[in-house]
């Protein structure tokens, strides 16, 4: 790991620590965790971990950010966080392409597909149909590059039924 990557991971750990403090802080007027303060810190930590090539920590931070955004009742931001999880998985696959076996790459792609599905579901709930179309076509392109044709067919069928249902 290079000096710059280590520095990014240290910065990310500091952001994560601040987010943890926001989530554990309780006040007299607020009996629940402060998700509003924690969400941007978790998002920033996810980005910094991704720049530091700490893929698992990045995915975890983005997942926690999505959860915080759901608590904040901001589904669009939650969907964006799930997209970031999927993008991180794709970057991880590209970075580890030479050292990984084909079976572990398939599992990573399936993980990315699941993250795209979550983001797509949130967009459907919000009636943001243009974003659903973009995400699902991106997921189909991703899956075509792998050797998982059954998932490509399933995603294509979901996309077609979505397009028919909403006449897009």
mmCIF file of C-alpha atoms in Angstrom:
data_model
loop_
_atom_site.group_PDB
_atom_site.id
_atom_site.type_symbol
_atom_site.label_atom_id
_atom_site.label_comp_id
_atom_site.label_asym_id
_atom_site.label_seq_id
_atom_site.Cartn_x
_atom_site.Cartn_y
_atom_site.Cartn_z
ATOM 1 C CA UNK A 1 0.000 0.000 0.000
ATOM 2 C CA UNK A 2 1.456 3.356 -0.994
ATOM 3 C CA UNK A 3 1.936 6.323 1.294
ATOM 4 C CA UNK A 4 -1.019 8.164 -0.274
ATOM 5 C CA UNK A 5 -3.312 5.166 0.130
ATOM 6 C CA UNK A 6 -2.308 4.814 3.777
ATOM 7 C CA UNK A 7 -3.006 8.504 4.327
ATOM 8 C CA UNK A 8 -6.461 8.158 2.746
ATOM 9 C CA UNK A 9 -7.244 5.192 5.005
ATOM 10 C CA UNK A 10 -6.156 7.164 8.079
ATOM 11 C CA UNK A 11 -8.395 10.075 7.023
ATOM 12 C CA UNK A 12 -11.250 7.638 6.437
ATOM 13 C CA UNK A 13 -10.787 6.124 9.883
ATOM 14 C CA UNK A 14 -11.020 9.624 11.382
ATOM 15 C CA UNK A 15 -14.254 10.277 9.458
ATOM 16 C CA UNK A 16 -15.599 6.921 10.612
ATOM 17 C CA UNK A 17 -14.737 7.752 14.214
ATOM 18 C CA UNK A 18 -16.643 11.048 13.950
ATOM 19 C CA UNK A 19 -19.626 9.201 12.469
ATOM 20 C CA UNK A 20 -19.532 6.695 15.337
ATOM 21 C CA UNK A 21 -19.541 9.575 17.808
ATOM 22 C CA UNK A 22 -22.558 11.092 16.069
ATOM 23 C CA UNK A 23 -24.370 7.764 16.189
ATOM 24 C CA UNK A 24 -23.639 7.161 19.870
ATOM 25 C CA UNK A 25 -24.217 10.715 21.038
ATOM 26 C CA UNK A 26 -27.463 11.222 22.901
ATOM 27 C CA UNK A 27 -28.874 14.467 24.167
ATOM 28 C CA UNK A 28 -31.770 15.369 26.384
ATOM 29 C CA UNK A 29 -33.934 16.332 23.408
ATOM 30 C CA UNK A 30 -32.753 13.596 21.092
ATOM 31 C CA UNK A 31 -33.130 10.034 22.250
ATOM 32 C CA UNK A 32 -32.039 8.472 18.971
ATOM 33 C CA UNK A 33 -28.716 8.439 17.104
ATOM 34 C CA UNK A 34 -27.838 11.502 15.030
ATOM 35 C CA UNK A 35 -28.146 9.974 11.572
ATOM 36 C CA UNK A 36 -28.262 13.405 9.942
ATOM 37 C CA UNK A 37 -24.708 14.189 11.045
ATOM 38 C CA UNK A 38 -23.418 10.661 10.544
ATOM 39 C CA UNK A 39 -24.546 10.115 6.935
ATOM 40 C CA UNK A 40 -22.186 12.587 5.205
ATOM 41 C CA UNK A 41 -19.312 11.424 7.399
ATOM 42 C CA UNK A 42 -19.955 7.806 6.440
ATOM 43 C CA UNK A 43 -20.167 8.778 2.759
ATOM 44 C CA UNK A 44 -16.853 10.625 2.974
ATOM 45 C CA UNK A 45 -15.277 7.686 4.809
ATOM 46 C CA UNK A 46 -16.472 5.327 2.077
ATOM 47 C CA UNK A 47 -14.901 7.514 -0.602
ATOM 48 C CA UNK A 48 -11.620 7.772 1.288
ATOM 49 C CA UNK A 49 -11.468 4.033 1.935
ATOM 50 C CA UNK A 50 -12.111 3.469 -1.776
ATOM 51 C CA UNK A 51 -9.238 5.817 -2.660
ATOM 52 C CA UNK A 52 -7.081 3.901 -0.192
ATOM 53 C CA UNK A 53 -8.059 0.596 -1.835
ATOM 54 C CA UNK A 54 -9.607 -0.742 1.381
ATOM 55 C CA UNK A 55 -12.567 -2.208 -0.455
ATOM 56 C CA UNK A 56 -14.326 -4.002 2.392
ATOM 57 C CA UNK A 57 -14.211 -0.962 4.685
ATOM 58 C CA UNK A 58 -15.480 1.208 1.827
ATOM 59 C CA UNK A 59 -18.436 -1.076 1.123
ATOM 60 C CA UNK A 60 -19.249 -1.240 4.832
ATOM 61 C CA UNK A 61 -19.152 2.565 5.160
ATOM 62 C CA UNK A 62 -21.423 3.014 2.136
ATOM 63 C CA UNK A 63 -23.867 0.396 3.457
ATOM 64 C CA UNK A 64 -23.997 2.187 6.793
ATOM 65 C CA UNK A 65 -24.459 5.485 4.949
ATOM 66 C CA UNK A 66 -27.422 4.010 3.058
ATOM 67 C CA UNK A 67 -28.932 2.862 6.345
ATOM 68 C CA UNK A 68 -28.426 6.323 7.863
ATOM 69 C CA UNK A 69 -30.025 7.977 4.828
ATOM 70 C CA UNK A 70 -33.009 5.639 5.141
ATOM 71 C CA UNK A 71 -33.358 6.715 8.778
ATOM 72 C CA UNK A 72 -33.176 10.334 7.596
ATOM 73 C CA UNK A 73 -36.018 9.561 5.164
ATOM 74 C CA UNK A 74 -33.862 10.438 2.172
ATOM 75 C CA UNK A 75 -34.353 7.494 -0.181
ATOM 76 C CA UNK A 76 -32.574 9.152 -3.111
ATOM 77 C CA UNK A 77 -29.395 9.505 -1.052
ATOM 78 C CA UNK A 78 -29.793 5.931 0.187
ATOM 79 C CA UNK A 79 -30.036 4.718 -3.407
ATOM 80 C CA UNK A 80 -26.910 6.674 -4.282
ATOM 81 C CA UNK A 81 -25.090 5.010 -1.391
ATOM 82 C CA UNK A 82 -26.125 1.576 -2.691
ATOM 83 C CA UNK A 83 -24.848 2.606 -6.137
ATOM 84 C CA UNK A 84 -21.536 3.473 -4.490
ATOM 85 C CA UNK A 85 -21.422 -0.019 -2.966
ATOM 86 C CA UNK A 86 -21.877 -1.504 -6.432
ATOM 87 C CA UNK A 87 -19.267 0.794 -7.968
ATOM 88 C CA UNK A 88 -16.814 -0.128 -5.216
ATOM 89 C CA UNK A 89 -17.341 -3.819 -5.928
ATOM 90 C CA UNK A 90 -16.678 -3.193 -9.622
ATOM 91 C CA UNK A 91 -13.477 -1.319 -8.831
ATOM 92 C CA UNK A 92 -12.465 -4.143 -6.527
ATOM 93 C CA UNK A 93 -13.017 -6.685 -9.298
ATOM 94 C CA UNK A 94 -10.951 -4.619 -11.726
ATOM 95 C CA UNK A 95 -8.124 -4.128 -9.227
ATOM 96 C CA UNK A 96 -7.983 -7.771 -8.202
ATOM 97 C CA UNK A 97 -8.667 -9.198 -11.653
ATOM 98 C CA UNK A 98 -5.302 -10.824 -12.136
ATOM 99 C CA UNK A 99 -5.002 -12.367 -8.684
ATOM 100 C CA UNK A 100 -8.554 -13.650 -8.234
ATOM 101 C CA UNK A 101 -10.038 -16.858 -9.471
ATOM 102 C CA UNK A 102 -13.048 -16.816 -11.755
ATOM 103 C CA UNK A 103 -15.395 -18.073 -9.026
ATOM 104 C CA UNK A 104 -14.532 -15.233 -6.644
ATOM 105 C CA UNK A 105 -15.016 -12.720 -9.468
ATOM 106 C CA UNK A 106 -18.476 -14.163 -10.067
ATOM 107 C CA UNK A 107 -19.352 -13.726 -6.403
ATOM 108 C CA UNK A 108 -18.167 -10.108 -6.521
ATOM 109 C CA UNK A 109 -20.303 -9.437 -9.593
ATOM 110 C CA UNK A 110 -23.316 -11.007 -7.893
ATOM 111 C CA UNK A 111 -22.658 -8.713 -4.910
ATOM 112 C CA UNK A 112 -22.593 -5.695 -7.242
ATOM 113 C CA UNK A 113 -25.816 -6.873 -8.888
ATOM 114 C CA UNK A 114 -27.533 -7.086 -5.494
ATOM 115 C CA UNK A 115 -26.442 -3.532 -4.668
ATOM 116 C CA UNK A 116 -27.779 -2.318 -8.032
ATOM 117 C CA UNK A 117 -31.059 -4.127 -7.293
ATOM 118 C CA UNK A 118 -31.398 -2.353 -3.930
ATOM 119 C CA UNK A 119 -30.723 1.038 -5.514
ATOM 120 C CA UNK A 120 -33.187 0.258 -8.294
ATOM 121 C CA UNK A 121 -35.874 -0.728 -5.787
ATOM 122 C CA UNK A 122 -35.452 2.517 -3.884
ATOM 123 C CA UNK A 123 -35.709 4.522 -7.113
ATOM 124 C CA UNK A 124 -38.930 2.673 -8.028
ATOM 125 C CA UNK A 125 -40.385 3.503 -4.616
ATOM 126 C CA UNK A 126 -39.577 7.163 -5.287
ATOM 127 C CA UNK A 127 -41.024 7.086 -8.845
ATOM 128 C CA UNK A 128 -37.615 8.041 -10.319
ATOM 129 C CA UNK A 129 -38.036 5.879 -13.404
ATOM 130 C CA UNK A 130 -35.215 7.382 -15.468
ATOM 131 C CA UNK A 131 -32.717 6.370 -12.795
ATOM 132 C CA UNK A 132 -34.120 2.826 -12.697
ATOM 133 C CA UNK A 133 -33.666 2.439 -16.437
ATOM 134 C CA UNK A 134 -30.080 3.694 -16.240
ATOM 135 C CA UNK A 135 -29.154 1.444 -13.320
ATOM 136 C CA UNK A 136 -30.767 -1.674 -14.759
ATOM 137 C CA UNK A 137 -29.156 -1.239 -18.179
ATOM 138 C CA UNK A 138 -25.812 -0.684 -16.448
ATOM 139 C CA UNK A 139 -26.372 -3.852 -14.409
ATOM 140 C CA UNK A 140 -27.187 -5.799 -17.589
ATOM 141 C CA UNK A 141 -24.000 -4.532 -19.259
ATOM 142 C CA UNK A 142 -22.006 -5.532 -16.191
ATOM 143 C CA UNK A 143 -23.497 -8.996 -16.079
ATOM 144 C CA UNK A 144 -22.993 -9.586 -19.809
ATOM 145 C CA UNK A 145 -19.262 -9.219 -19.206
ATOM 146 C CA UNK A 146 -19.380 -12.166 -16.794
ATOM 147 C CA UNK A 147 -20.312 -15.762 -17.316
ATOM 148 C CA UNK A 148 -23.603 -15.603 -15.381
ATOM 149 C CA UNK A 149 -26.190 -15.641 -18.189
ATOM 150 C CA UNK A 150 -29.044 -16.641 -15.878
ATOM 151 C CA UNK A 151 -28.712 -13.406 -13.913
ATOM 152 C CA UNK A 152 -28.540 -11.370 -17.136
ATOM 153 C CA UNK A 153 -31.761 -12.977 -18.361
ATOM 154 C CA UNK A 154 -33.474 -12.370 -15.004
ATOM 155 C CA UNK A 155 -32.403 -8.719 -14.917
ATOM 156 C CA UNK A 156 -33.440 -8.195 -18.545
ATOM 157 C CA UNK A 157 -36.871 -9.661 -17.826
ATOM 158 C CA UNK A 158 -37.297 -7.396 -14.804
ATOM 159 C CA UNK A 159 -36.271 -4.397 -16.896
ATOM 160 C CA UNK A 160 -38.693 -5.308 -19.687
ATOM 161 C CA UNK A 161 -41.598 -5.801 -17.287
ATOM 162 C CA UNK A 162 -40.729 -2.482 -15.656
ATOM 163 C CA UNK A 163 -40.708 -0.717 -19.026
ATOM 164 C CA UNK A 164 -44.045 -2.263 -20.003
ATOM 165 C CA UNK A 165 -45.588 -1.405 -16.644
ATOM 166 C CA UNK A 166 -44.545 2.243 -16.748
ATOM 167 C CA UNK A 167 -44.711 2.630 -20.555
ATOM 168 C CA UNK A 168 -41.220 4.043 -20.955
#
